[in-house]
Coordinates of C-alpha atoms and ligand atoms in Angstrom, one line a residue:
M1 CA 0.0 0.0 0.0
E2 CA 1.1 3.5 -0.7
K3 CA 1.5 5.9 2.2
T4 CA 0.9 9.7 1.9
S5 CA 4.2 10.4 3.5
K6 CA 7.1 8.4 2.0
N7 CA 9.5 9.1 4.8
T8 CA 7.8 7.2 7.7
F9 CA 8.2 3.6 8.6
Y10 CA 5.9 1.9 11.1
I11 CA 6.8 -1.6 12.3
T12 CA 5.1 -3.8 14.9
T13 CA 5.7 -7.1 16.7
P14 CA 2.7 -9.2 17.7
I15 CA 1.6 -8.2 21.2
Y16 CA 2.7 -10.9 23.5
Y17 CA 0.2 -12.9 25.6
V18 CA 0.6 -12.4 29.3
N19 CA -0.3 -16.0 30.0
D20 CA 3.1 -16.8 28.5
I21 CA 6.6 -16.7 29.9
P22 CA 9.1 -14.6 27.8
H23 CA 11.4 -16.9 25.9
I24 CA 13.8 -17.1 23.0
G25 CA 10.9 -17.1 20.5
H26 CA 9.6 -13.7 21.8
A27 CA 13.2 -12.5 21.8
Y28 CA 13.7 -13.5 18.2
T29 CA 10.6 -11.6 16.9
T30 CA 11.5 -8.5 18.8
I31 CA 15.1 -8.5 17.8
I32 CA 14.1 -8.7 14.1
A33 CA 11.8 -5.7 14.6
D34 CA 14.5 -3.8 16.5
A35 CA 17.2 -4.4 13.8
L36 CA 14.9 -3.3 11.0
S37 CA 13.8 -0.3 13.0
R38 CA 17.3 0.8 13.7
Y39 CA 18.3 0.2 10.1
K40 CA 15.4 2.4 8.9
K41 CA 16.4 5.1 11.3
L42 CA 20.0 5.0 9.9
A43 CA 18.5 5.2 6.4
G44 CA 16.8 8.4 7.4
Y45 CA 13.3 7.3 8.0
D46 CA 10.9 8.6 10.6
V47 CA 10.4 5.3 12.4
F48 CA 7.8 4.1 14.9
F49 CA 8.4 0.7 16.4
L50 CA 5.5 -0.7 18.5
T51 CA 5.4 -3.7 20.8
G52 CA 3.1 -4.6 23.7
T53 CA 1.0 -7.2 25.5
D54 CA -2.2 -9.0 24.9
E55 CA -3.9 -9.1 28.3
H56 CA -7.5 -10.2 28.1
G57 CA -9.2 -13.6 27.8
Q58 CA -10.2 -16.6 29.7
K59 CA -6.7 -18.2 30.0
V60 CA -5.4 -15.1 31.8
E61 CA -8.4 -15.0 34.0
K62 CA -7.9 -18.7 34.9
S63 CA -4.1 -18.6 35.5
A64 CA -4.5 -15.5 37.6
A65 CA -7.1 -17.2 39.8
E66 CA -4.8 -20.2 40.2
K67 CA -2.0 -17.9 41.5
G68 CA -4.4 -16.1 43.8
L69 CA -4.1 -12.9 41.8
K70 CA -6.4 -10.5 40.0
P71 CA -6.0 -10.7 36.2
I72 CA -4.6 -7.2 36.1
E73 CA -2.0 -8.1 38.8
L74 CA -0.9 -11.1 36.7
A75 CA -0.7 -8.9 33.7
D76 CA 1.4 -6.2 35.5
K77 CA 3.9 -8.9 36.6
V78 CA 4.3 -10.4 33.2
V79 CA 4.6 -7.0 31.6
G80 CA 7.4 -6.3 33.9
R81 CA 9.2 -9.4 32.8
F82 CA 8.8 -8.6 29.1
K83 CA 10.1 -5.1 29.7
N84 CA 13.1 -6.4 31.6
L85 CA 13.9 -8.8 28.7
W86 CA 13.6 -6.0 26.2
Q87 CA 16.0 -3.9 28.2
A88 CA 18.5 -6.8 28.6
L89 CA 18.3 -7.3 24.8
N90 CA 18.8 -3.6 24.1
I91 CA 15.4 -3.3 22.3
S92 CA 14.6 0.3 21.5
Y93 CA 10.9 0.5 20.9
D94 CA 8.9 3.7 20.4
G95 CA 5.6 2.5 21.9
F96 CA 4.4 -0.2 24.3
I97 CA 0.7 -0.9 24.1
R98 CA -1.3 -2.9 26.7
T99 CA -4.7 -4.1 25.7
T100 CA -6.0 -3.2 29.2
A101 CA -5.1 0.5 28.6
T102 CA -8.1 2.8 28.5
R103 CA -6.9 4.3 25.2
H104 CA -7.0 0.8 23.7
E105 CA -10.3 -0.3 25.2
Q106 CA -12.1 2.8 24.0
G107 CA -10.6 2.6 20.5
V108 CA -11.7 -1.0 20.1
Q109 CA -15.2 -0.2 21.4
K110 CA -15.4 2.7 18.9
I111 CA -14.5 0.6 15.9
F112 CA -16.9 -2.2 17.1
K113 CA -19.7 0.5 17.1
I114 CA -18.8 1.8 13.7
L115 CA -19.0 -1.8 12.2
L116 CA -22.2 -2.5 14.1
D117 CA -23.8 0.7 12.7
K118 CA -22.6 -0.2 9.3
G119 CA -24.0 -3.7 9.5
D120 CA -20.7 -5.5 9.2
I121 CA -21.2 -6.7 12.8
Y122 CA -24.6 -8.2 13.6
K123 CA -26.1 -10.2 16.4
G124 CA -26.9 -13.9 15.8
L125 CA -26.9 -17.4 17.2
Y126 CA -23.6 -19.3 17.3
E127 CA -23.7 -23.0 17.4
G128 CA -20.5 -24.9 18.1
W129 CA -18.5 -27.5 20.0
Y130 CA -18.0 -26.3 23.5
C131 CA -15.7 -27.6 26.3
V132 CA -17.6 -27.2 29.6
S133 CA -14.4 -27.7 31.6
C134 CA -12.5 -24.9 29.8
E135 CA -15.6 -22.8 29.2
N136 CA -14.6 -22.4 25.7
F137 CA -15.7 -23.1 22.1
L138 CA -13.3 -25.5 20.3
P139 CA -11.3 -24.1 17.4
E140 CA -12.8 -24.8 14.0
D141 CA -10.0 -27.1 13.0
V142 CA -10.7 -29.8 15.7
R143 CA -11.9 -32.9 13.9
E144 CA -14.6 -35.3 14.9
D145 CA -13.5 -38.8 15.7
D146 CA -15.0 -41.9 14.0
Q147 CA -17.9 -41.9 16.5
G148 CA -18.8 -38.2 15.8
R149 CA -17.3 -36.9 19.0
K150 CA -14.9 -34.0 19.5
F151 CA -12.4 -33.5 22.3
C152 CA -11.0 -30.3 23.7
P153 CA -7.4 -29.7 22.5
D154 CA -6.6 -28.0 25.8
C155 CA -7.9 -30.5 28.4
E156 CA -8.7 -33.5 26.2
K157 CA -12.2 -33.8 27.7
E158 CA -15.2 -34.6 25.5
A159 CA -17.0 -31.5 24.1
G160 CA -20.7 -30.9 23.5
I161 CA -22.6 -28.8 21.1
V162 CA -23.9 -25.5 22.6
S163 CA -25.5 -22.5 21.0
E164 CA -25.3 -19.0 22.3
K165 CA -26.1 -15.4 21.2
T166 CA -23.1 -13.8 19.8
Y167 CA -22.0 -10.9 17.6
F168 CA -20.7 -11.9 14.2
F169 CA -18.3 -10.1 11.9
R170 CA -19.5 -10.4 8.3
L171 CA -16.3 -11.9 7.0
S172 CA -18.1 -13.7 4.1
A173 CA -18.7 -10.3 2.5
Y174 CA -14.9 -9.8 2.2
Q175 CA -13.9 -12.9 0.3
K176 CA -13.8 -11.1 -3.1
P177 CA -12.3 -7.8 -1.8
L178 CA -9.5 -9.8 -0.1
L179 CA -8.7 -11.9 -3.2
D180 CA -8.7 -8.7 -5.3
F181 CA -6.3 -7.1 -2.8
Y182 CA -3.9 -10.1 -2.7
K183 CA -3.9 -10.0 -6.5
K184 CA -3.0 -6.4 -6.6
Y185 CA -0.3 -6.7 -3.8
P186 CA 1.2 -10.2 -4.2
K187 CA 4.0 -9.3 -1.7
F188 CA 1.4 -8.5 1.0
V189 CA 2.4 -11.7 2.8
R190 CA 6.0 -12.7 2.9
P191 CA 7.6 -15.2 2.4
K192 CA 5.7 -16.1 -0.8
S193 CA 4.8 -19.6 0.2
R194 CA 2.7 -18.1 3.0
M195 CA 1.0 -15.8 0.6
N196 CA -0.1 -18.9 -1.4
E197 CA -1.4 -20.5 1.7
V198 CA -3.5 -17.5 2.5
V199 CA -4.9 -17.2 -1.0
S200 CA -6.0 -20.8 -1.1
F201 CA -7.6 -20.5 2.3
V202 CA -9.7 -17.5 1.3
R203 CA -10.6 -19.1 -2.1
Q204 CA -12.3 -22.0 -0.2
G205 CA -14.9 -19.5 1.1
L206 CA -15.1 -17.5 4.3
K207 CA -17.6 -17.9 7.1
D208 CA -18.8 -15.1 9.3
L209 CA -16.7 -14.8 12.5
S210 CA -18.1 -14.9 16.0
I211 CA -16.3 -12.0 17.7
T212 CA -17.9 -11.9 21.2
R213 CA -18.3 -14.2 24.2
T214 CA -20.7 -14.3 27.1
T215 CA -18.6 -16.8 29.0
V216 CA -15.6 -14.6 29.4
R217 CA -15.6 -11.7 31.9
W218 CA -12.0 -10.6 31.5
G219 CA -12.4 -8.7 28.2
I220 CA -13.7 -5.4 26.7
P221 CA -17.5 -5.2 27.0
V222 CA -19.5 -4.8 23.9
P223 CA -20.7 -1.2 23.8
G224 CA -24.4 -1.1 24.8
D225 CA -24.5 -4.8 25.6
P226 CA -22.1 -5.6 28.4
E227 CA -23.3 -9.2 28.8
H228 CA -20.9 -9.8 25.9
T229 CA -17.2 -9.2 25.9
I230 CA -15.2 -8.8 22.7
Y231 CA -13.3 -11.8 21.6
V232 CA -9.6 -11.5 22.3
W233 CA -8.4 -11.6 18.7
F234 CA -10.7 -8.8 17.6
D235 CA -9.5 -6.9 20.6
A236 CA -5.8 -7.6 20.2
L237 CA -5.4 -6.9 16.5
H238 CA -6.6 -3.3 16.9
N239 CA -3.6 -2.6 19.1
Y240 CA -1.8 -1.7 15.9
L241 CA -4.2 1.3 15.6
T242 CA -4.6 2.3 19.2
G243 CA -0.8 2.0 19.8
I244 CA -0.2 5.0 17.6
G245 CA -3.0 7.1 18.9
Y246 CA -6.1 6.1 17.0
D247 CA -9.0 8.4 17.9
L248 CA -6.8 10.3 20.4
D249 CA -3.8 11.7 18.6
K250 CA -4.9 12.2 15.0
K251 CA -1.6 13.7 13.9
T252 CA 0.6 10.8 15.0
F253 CA -2.0 8.2 13.8
E254 CA -2.1 9.7 10.3
R255 CA 1.7 10.1 10.2
Y256 CA 2.4 6.4 10.7
W257 CA -0.7 4.4 9.6
P258 CA -0.8 2.2 7.6
A259 CA 1.9 0.0 9.1
D260 CA 4.8 -1.0 6.8
I261 CA 5.5 -4.3 8.5
H262 CA 3.5 -6.4 10.8
L263 CA 6.0 -9.0 12.0
I264 CA 4.4 -12.3 13.1
G265 CA 5.0 -15.9 13.7
K266 CA 3.5 -18.3 11.2
D267 CA 0.9 -19.6 13.8
I268 CA -1.0 -16.3 13.7
L269 CA -0.8 -15.8 9.9
R270 CA -4.6 -16.2 9.3
F271 CA -5.5 -13.6 11.8
H272 CA -3.1 -11.1 10.3
A273 CA -3.5 -11.8 6.6
V274 CA -7.2 -12.6 6.4
F275 CA -9.2 -11.3 9.4
W276 CA -7.2 -8.1 10.0
P277 CA -7.3 -6.7 6.5
A278 CA -11.1 -7.5 6.4
F279 CA -11.6 -5.6 9.7
L280 CA -9.7 -2.7 8.3
M281 CA -11.5 -2.7 5.0
A282 CA -14.8 -2.7 6.8
A283 CA -13.9 0.2 9.0
G284 CA -12.4 2.1 6.0
F285 CA -8.7 2.1 7.0
P286 CA -5.9 1.8 4.4
L287 CA -4.2 -1.6 4.6
P288 CA -0.7 -2.5 5.9
G289 CA 2.2 -2.9 3.6
T290 CA 3.6 -6.3 4.5
I291 CA 2.8 -9.2 6.8
L292 CA 6.2 -10.7 7.4
G293 CA 6.0 -14.2 8.8
H294 CA 9.0 -15.6 10.5
G295 CA 9.7 -19.3 11.5
W296 CA 10.1 -20.8 14.9
W297 CA 13.1 -21.6 17.0
L298 CA 12.8 -25.2 17.9
K299 CA 14.4 -26.9 20.8
D300 CA 15.0 -30.6 20.4
E301 CA 13.1 -30.3 17.1
S302 CA 9.8 -29.1 18.6
K303 CA 8.3 -25.6 19.0
M304 CA 9.1 -23.9 22.3
S305 CA 6.1 -23.4 24.3
K306 CA 5.1 -23.0 28.0
S307 CA 2.9 -26.1 27.8
R308 CA 5.7 -28.3 26.3
G309 CA 8.0 -27.0 29.1
N310 CA 10.9 -26.7 26.7
V311 CA 11.3 -22.9 26.6
L312 CA 14.8 -21.4 26.8
D313 CA 15.2 -18.6 29.2
P314 CA 17.4 -16.0 27.3
H315 CA 18.5 -14.4 30.6
V316 CA 20.9 -17.2 31.2
I317 CA 22.8 -16.2 28.0
L318 CA 22.3 -12.4 28.4
D319 CA 23.7 -12.4 32.0
T320 CA 26.9 -14.0 30.8
L321 CA 27.5 -12.5 27.4
G322 CA 25.3 -9.4 27.0
P323 CA 22.8 -8.9 24.2
D324 CA 24.8 -8.9 21.0
P325 CA 26.0 -12.5 20.7
L326 CA 22.4 -13.7 21.0
R327 CA 21.1 -11.0 18.6
Y328 CA 23.8 -12.0 16.2
F329 CA 23.1 -15.7 16.4
L330 CA 19.4 -15.6 16.1
L331 CA 19.5 -13.3 13.0
R332 CA 22.5 -15.1 11.4
E333 CA 21.5 -18.7 11.7
I334 CA 18.2 -18.8 9.7
P335 CA 16.5 -16.7 7.0
I336 CA 13.3 -15.0 8.2
G337 CA 10.6 -17.5 7.4
L338 CA 12.4 -20.8 8.1
D339 CA 12.6 -22.7 11.4
G340 CA 15.8 -23.0 13.3
N341 CA 16.9 -25.5 15.9
F342 CA 18.5 -23.8 18.9
S343 CA 21.5 -25.5 20.5
H344 CA 24.0 -24.1 22.9
E345 CA 26.8 -25.8 21.0
G346 CA 25.7 -24.1 17.7
F347 CA 25.4 -20.8 19.5
L348 CA 28.8 -20.8 21.1
H349 CA 30.4 -22.0 17.9
R350 CA 29.2 -18.8 16.2
V351 CA 30.2 -16.6 19.2
N352 CA 33.7 -18.0 19.1
S353 CA 34.3 -18.4 15.4
D354 CA 32.5 -15.4 13.9
L355 CA 32.5 -12.9 16.7
A356 CA 35.6 -13.6 18.8
N357 CA 37.9 -14.8 15.9
D358 CA 36.8 -13.0 12.7
L359 CA 35.5 -9.7 14.0
G360 CA 36.9 -9.4 17.5
N361 CA 40.5 -10.2 16.4
L362 CA 40.4 -7.9 13.5
V363 CA 39.5 -5.0 15.7
Q364 CA 41.9 -6.1 18.4
R365 CA 44.9 -6.5 16.1
T366 CA 44.4 -3.4 14.1
L367 CA 43.9 -1.1 17.1
T368 CA 46.7 -2.7 19.1
M369 CA 49.2 -2.0 16.2
I370 CA 48.0 1.6 15.8
S371 CA 48.6 2.0 19.5
K372 CA 51.9 0.2 19.6
Y373 CA 53.5 1.7 16.5
F374 CA 51.9 5.1 16.4
G375 CA 50.7 5.8 20.0
G376 CA 47.2 5.9 18.5
L377 CA 47.9 8.6 15.9
L378 CA 48.5 7.5 12.3
G379 CA 49.5 10.9 10.9
D380 CA 50.9 10.9 7.4
V381 CA 49.8 8.0 5.3
A382 CA 51.4 6.8 2.1
P383 CA 49.3 7.1 -1.1
E384 CA 47.0 4.1 -1.8
N385 CA 48.5 1.3 -3.8
E386 CA 46.4 -1.2 -5.8
S387 CA 45.7 -3.5 -2.9
D388 CA 44.6 -0.6 -0.7
G389 CA 42.3 0.6 -3.5
H390 CA 40.7 -2.8 -3.8
L391 CA 39.8 -2.8 -0.2
R392 CA 38.2 0.7 -0.4
E393 CA 36.3 -0.3 -3.6
E394 CA 35.1 -3.5 -2.0
F395 CA 33.5 -1.4 0.7
E396 CA 31.5 0.5 -1.9
R397 CA 30.2 -2.8 -3.4
K398 CA 29.5 -4.3 0.0
K399 CA 27.6 -1.3 1.2
K400 CA 25.3 -1.5 -1.8
T401 CA 24.6 -5.2 -1.5
V402 CA 24.2 -5.0 2.3
L403 CA 21.7 -2.1 2.2
G404 CA 19.8 -4.0 -0.5
Y405 CA 19.5 -7.0 1.8
Y406 CA 18.4 -4.8 4.7
D407 CA 15.7 -3.3 2.4
D408 CA 14.6 -6.8 1.6
Y409 CA 14.5 -7.8 5.3
A410 CA 17.0 -10.5 4.6
L411 CA 19.0 -10.1 7.8
N412 CA 20.9 -13.4 7.6
K413 CA 22.1 -12.3 4.1
V414 CA 23.2 -9.0 5.6
L415 CA 25.4 -10.9 8.0
E416 CA 26.7 -13.4 5.5
E417 CA 27.8 -10.5 3.2
M418 CA 29.3 -8.5 6.1
W419 CA 31.4 -11.5 7.1
T420 CA 32.8 -11.8 3.5
Y421 CA 33.8 -8.2 3.9
I422 CA 35.3 -8.8 7.4
N423 CA 37.3 -11.7 5.9
S424 CA 38.5 -9.5 3.1
V425 CA 39.9 -7.1 5.6
N426 CA 41.6 -9.9 7.5
R427 CA 43.0 -11.2 4.2
Y428 CA 44.2 -7.6 3.4
L429 CA 46.2 -7.6 6.6
A430 CA 47.6 -11.0 6.1
D431 CA 48.7 -10.1 2.5
N432 CA 50.2 -6.7 3.6
E433 CA 51.9 -8.0 6.8
P434 CA 52.0 -4.8 8.8
W435 CA 53.9 -6.6 11.6
K436 CA 56.8 -7.1 9.1
V437 CA 56.6 -3.6 7.5
A438 CA 56.9 -2.2 11.1
K439 CA 60.4 -3.5 11.3
D440 CA 61.6 -1.2 8.6
P441 CA 61.7 2.5 9.8
E442 CA 61.9 3.6 6.1
Q443 CA 58.4 2.2 5.6
K444 CA 56.6 4.1 8.3
H445 CA 54.1 5.9 6.0
R446 CA 53.4 2.6 4.3
L447 CA 52.7 1.0 7.6
S448 CA 50.5 3.9 8.5
R449 CA 48.5 3.4 5.2
I450 CA 47.9 -0.3 5.9
L451 CA 46.6 0.3 9.4
Y452 CA 44.6 3.3 8.1
Q453 CA 42.8 1.1 5.6
S454 CA 42.1 -1.5 8.2
A455 CA 40.8 1.1 10.7
A456 CA 38.7 2.8 8.1
A457 CA 37.1 -0.5 7.1
I458 CA 36.4 -1.3 10.8
R459 CA 34.6 2.0 11.2
T460 CA 32.4 1.2 8.2
I461 CA 31.7 -2.3 9.6
A462 CA 30.6 -0.8 12.9
V463 CA 28.0 1.3 11.1
L464 CA 26.7 -1.4 8.8
L465 CA 26.4 -3.9 11.7
Y466 CA 25.0 -1.4 14.2
P467 CA 21.3 -2.3 13.6
I468 CA 22.0 -5.9 14.6
M469 CA 24.7 -5.4 17.3
P470 CA 24.1 -1.8 18.6
D471 CA 25.9 -2.2 21.9
S472 CA 29.3 -3.6 20.7
M473 CA 29.3 -1.5 17.5
N474 CA 28.9 1.7 19.5
K475 CA 32.0 0.5 21.5
V476 CA 33.9 0.1 18.2
W477 CA 32.7 3.6 17.2
D478 CA 34.2 5.0 20.3
L479 CA 37.4 3.1 19.8
V480 CA 38.0 4.7 16.4
G481 CA 37.6 8.1 18.0
E482 CA 34.0 8.9 17.0
E483 CA 31.5 10.6 19.3
G484 CA 27.9 9.8 20.2
S485 CA 26.0 6.8 19.0
I486 CA 26.0 5.4 15.5
G487 CA 22.2 5.7 15.8
E488 CA 22.7 9.4 15.0
Q489 CA 24.5 8.7 11.8
R490 CA 23.0 8.5 8.3
L491 CA 23.9 5.7 5.9
A492 CA 23.9 8.1 2.9
N493 CA 26.9 9.8 4.5
L494 CA 28.9 6.7 5.1
H495 CA 32.3 6.8 3.2
F496 CA 35.4 4.7 3.7
E497 CA 37.7 7.7 3.7
D498 CA 35.7 9.6 6.4
L499 CA 38.2 8.5 9.0
P500 CA 40.7 11.3 9.3
A501 CA 44.3 10.1 9.5
D502 CA 45.1 12.4 12.3
R503 CA 42.3 11.0 14.4
S504 CA 43.3 9.6 17.8
I505 CA 42.5 5.9 18.0
K506 CA 42.0 4.2 21.3
K507 CA 43.6 1.1 22.7
P508 CA 41.2 -1.8 22.2
S509 CA 39.5 -3.8 24.9
A510 CA 38.2 -7.3 24.2
L511 CA 34.9 -6.9 22.3
F512 CA 33.7 -10.5 22.2
P513 CA 35.6 -12.8 24.6
R514 CA 35.8 -16.4 23.7
V515 CA 33.5 -18.7 25.7
D516 CA 34.5 -22.1 26.8
L517 CA 31.6 -24.5 25.9
K518 CA 32.1 -26.8 28.9
D519 CA 32.3 -24.0 31.4
F520 CA 29.4 -22.2 29.9
L521 CA 27.1 -25.2 29.9
E522 CA 28.0 -26.0 33.5
E523 CA 27.3 -22.5 34.7
K524 CA 24.1 -22.4 32.7
K525 CA 23.0 -25.6 34.3
A526 CA 23.8 -24.4 37.7
E527 CA 21.9 -21.2 37.2
A528 CA 18.9 -22.6 35.4
A529 CA 18.1 -25.2 38.1
P530 CA 17.0 -23.7 41.3
K531 CA 18.6 -25.4 44.2
I532 CA 15.7 -27.4 45.4
Q533 CA 16.2 -28.7 48.9
A534 CA 14.9 -32.1 47.9
V535 CA 14.6 -34.6 50.6
K536 CA 16.1 -37.9 49.6
E537 CA 13.4 -40.5 49.4
D538 CA 15.4 -43.3 51.0
K539 CA 16.0 -41.1 54.1
M540 CA 12.3 -40.6 54.7
E541 CA 10.5 -43.0 56.8
Q542 CA 7.2 -44.3 55.4
I543 CA 4.1 -43.5 57.3
T544 CA 0.7 -45.2 57.4
F545 CA -2.5 -43.6 56.1
D546 CA -3.7 -43.4 59.7
E547 CA -0.6 -41.4 60.7
F548 CA -1.3 -39.0 57.8
K549 CA -4.9 -38.7 58.9
K550 CA -3.7 -37.3 62.2
M551 CA -2.8 -34.1 60.4
D552 CA -5.5 -31.5 60.4
L553 CA -4.8 -29.6 57.2
R554 CA -7.1 -26.8 56.3
V555 CA -7.6 -23.9 54.0
A556 CA -7.0 -20.7 55.9
E557 CA -7.6 -17.1 54.9
I558 CA -5.0 -14.5 56.0
L559 CA -6.8 -11.7 57.8
K560 CA -3.8 -9.6 59.0
A561 CA -0.1 -9.7 58.5
E562 CA 2.7 -7.7 60.0
K563 CA 6.5 -8.0 60.4
V564 CA 7.9 -9.5 63.6
E565 CA 10.0 -6.6 64.9
G566 CA 13.7 -7.1 64.9
T567 CA 13.6 -9.9 62.3
D568 CA 14.1 -9.9 58.6
K569 CA 12.3 -13.1 57.8
L570 CA 9.4 -13.4 60.1
L571 CA 5.8 -12.4 59.7
K572 CA 3.0 -12.5 62.3
L573 CA -0.2 -13.6 60.7
E574 CA -3.8 -13.8 61.8
V575 CA -5.7 -16.4 59.9
D576 CA -9.3 -17.7 59.7
I577 CA -9.3 -21.5 59.8
G578 CA -13.1 -21.7 59.4
T579 CA -13.9 -22.5 63.1
E580 CA -11.8 -19.8 64.7
K581 CA -9.0 -17.2 64.3
R582 CA -5.4 -18.2 64.9
Q583 CA -2.1 -16.5 65.2
L584 CA 0.9 -18.0 63.3
V585 CA 4.5 -17.0 62.7
A586 CA 5.9 -17.7 59.3
G587 CA 9.4 -17.3 57.9
V588 CA 8.4 -15.7 54.6
A589 CA 9.0 -12.0 55.0
D590 CA 12.0 -12.1 52.6
V591 CA 9.6 -13.2 49.7
Y592 CA 6.2 -11.8 50.7
T593 CA 5.2 -8.4 52.1
P594 CA 2.3 -8.2 54.5
E595 CA 0.3 -6.5 51.6
D596 CA 1.0 -9.6 49.4
L597 CA -0.6 -11.9 51.9
V598 CA -3.7 -10.2 53.3
G599 CA -6.8 -11.8 51.7
K600 CA -4.9 -14.8 50.4
K601 CA -5.9 -18.4 51.1
L602 CA -3.4 -21.2 51.7
I603 CA -2.9 -24.5 53.5
V604 CA -2.2 -24.5 57.2
I605 CA -1.5 -27.5 59.5
V606 CA -3.8 -26.6 62.4
N607 CA -3.0 -29.3 65.1
L608 CA 0.7 -28.7 65.3
Q609 CA 2.0 -28.2 68.8
P610 CA 2.1 -24.5 69.6
A611 CA 5.5 -22.8 69.7
V612 CA 6.9 -19.5 70.7
I613 CA 9.1 -17.9 68.0
R614 CA 11.0 -14.7 68.9
G615 CA 8.6 -14.1 71.7
V616 CA 5.5 -14.5 69.5
E617 CA 3.2 -17.5 69.9
S618 CA 2.5 -19.5 66.8
R619 CA -0.4 -21.9 66.7
G620 CA -0.1 -23.8 63.4
M621 CA 2.1 -23.6 60.4
L622 CA 1.6 -22.7 56.7
L623 CA 2.8 -25.0 53.9
A624 CA 5.1 -23.7 51.3
A625 CA 7.6 -25.1 48.8
E626 CA 11.3 -24.2 49.5
I627 CA 13.3 -23.1 46.5
D628 CA 16.7 -21.6 46.9
N629 CA 16.0 -21.2 50.6
K630 CA 13.0 -19.1 49.8
A631 CA 9.4 -20.0 50.4
V632 CA 6.9 -20.2 47.6
I633 CA 3.3 -20.5 49.0
P634 CA 0.6 -22.2 47.0
F635 CA -2.6 -20.1 47.1
F636 CA -6.2 -21.0 46.4
G637 CA -8.6 -19.1 44.2
P638 CA -11.4 -17.0 45.6
D639 CA -14.1 -19.7 45.5
V640 CA -12.4 -22.0 48.0
P641 CA -13.8 -21.2 51.5
A642 CA -11.6 -20.9 54.6
G643 CA -11.9 -24.0 56.8
A644 CA -12.1 -26.4 53.8
K645 CA -10.4 -29.7 54.7
V646 CA -7.2 -30.6 52.7
K647 CA -6.4 -34.3 52.4
Ligands
LIG1 ZN1 -11.2 -28.2 27.8

């Protein structure tokens, strides 16, 4: 699609679901968006990079209840974790949208109302397979078994057919407009194979889409009919509008909409390539430029997901190595669109061979020689000979190719091409042997030229790699005597000979230290596994059921909580155990504040012999897991009454 202003670039990540835990997969998507956004800024565009979180829906409601939290409290916590990860990965977004923000909720309601008035949303009866246990309609693609039954994909229980009033979006009316649109813009979905998938899906015919639920409370109410909440997908997709000020900040909204790239994982292709453009057409918005679908990072050949329990926590790597090795690896290893298999061995091999050897050594050697032979100041350089000229010309060619790849979002090709350039500079040094030239005082200007060519090349490498490794390339920028951040530079002004020969060059410090695989994996293992104080089974005596029955375990509600004075770890609690109120002392103050606990329900052993702890009487004990010497208390949801027996 054409934009009115040619100089803006609006890129989005999907908004991440707060029922998830942030992992390498989220990191990957967001790193791609960050690299493209930084590149476009260097290329002189006025960029807006939006990310955020998807916070409504039944699953969030349910997990929050399981943790004894309100849905918004769970969302706040997870938002914090995502933001921490973006900071650790050096992600520089321009906007962060949460679907629970008023500006978003009001925007979605407004669009809902527009479509309702227009007749593209209408009220009808939805009949479908429904899982009573999950309180949810089954997805369309769940198949009947040979006895005509369907089973819930989440809990595997048998589903029944249920009908309920719902609002439909008239998707069927958009089959032809969508097919016409795909024909006119065949690059709307990339890679091309995914475009073909979408076209054949739409050709098969489109059914109207149920976009509200009466069974979900944690959602945006339908305007004028609050029995219904808006289905999370209809709600979530509109973040791309509300995140840049739809209906509130007309100027910003019109400056950036339509989006240039919606970056997505292939599992949400249909929502973005079929439903989203149909919603936008219905409401009269221009359509986005490109839906860029990337592949998945697999671990042990399967998709990482919370439910499979095979997610990789990027913090383990980030704490040890900083953001750039991971940013480099994820973008280098696979083309956008294909799946990759993550292994620590593969990762460390790239860190050591590409970053520490090829690039790190080049910078190290060059700057060390400039410092050693010239005290950091090259001064007069001999005129270029043929080999010097070739290196400079190679930069001009590489710059063109690399920018072409960036423009084509082919970040793995950018890196492949950059490494051929880095290797050329390494070869140039090997051919010209500055360490030998240095032995002949007559050749001082020649030596100065060789090191100048190498330093000038390093300076250009820093700029071209900056979108992918901003942190370490800014360090190189500083080492070659430049000021500020590369982010303030413009690619159009990047020339090989911009490095003045009388510039003072700094002594290098190791950019990418080599990592020993064995040490790294051992450290990683030690950090990843919390030191669980597991009791060895063979040391525990077996007890009879009658002995177990002697324990009076009950659900208790915490009424009051305060710190025991003069201690760091102890809280004095007043709890309701159903039949009476009790006072207990618990060693959990290092993990939970009194505010955390009041109103919470947990398990207490009621008939334990009373004890006096630090002068305070304790009649009973709460149950908690011990992880890393810290208590983790299991809480019940609101519908479990105090006094309920636990057995
Ligand atoms: Zn179910």
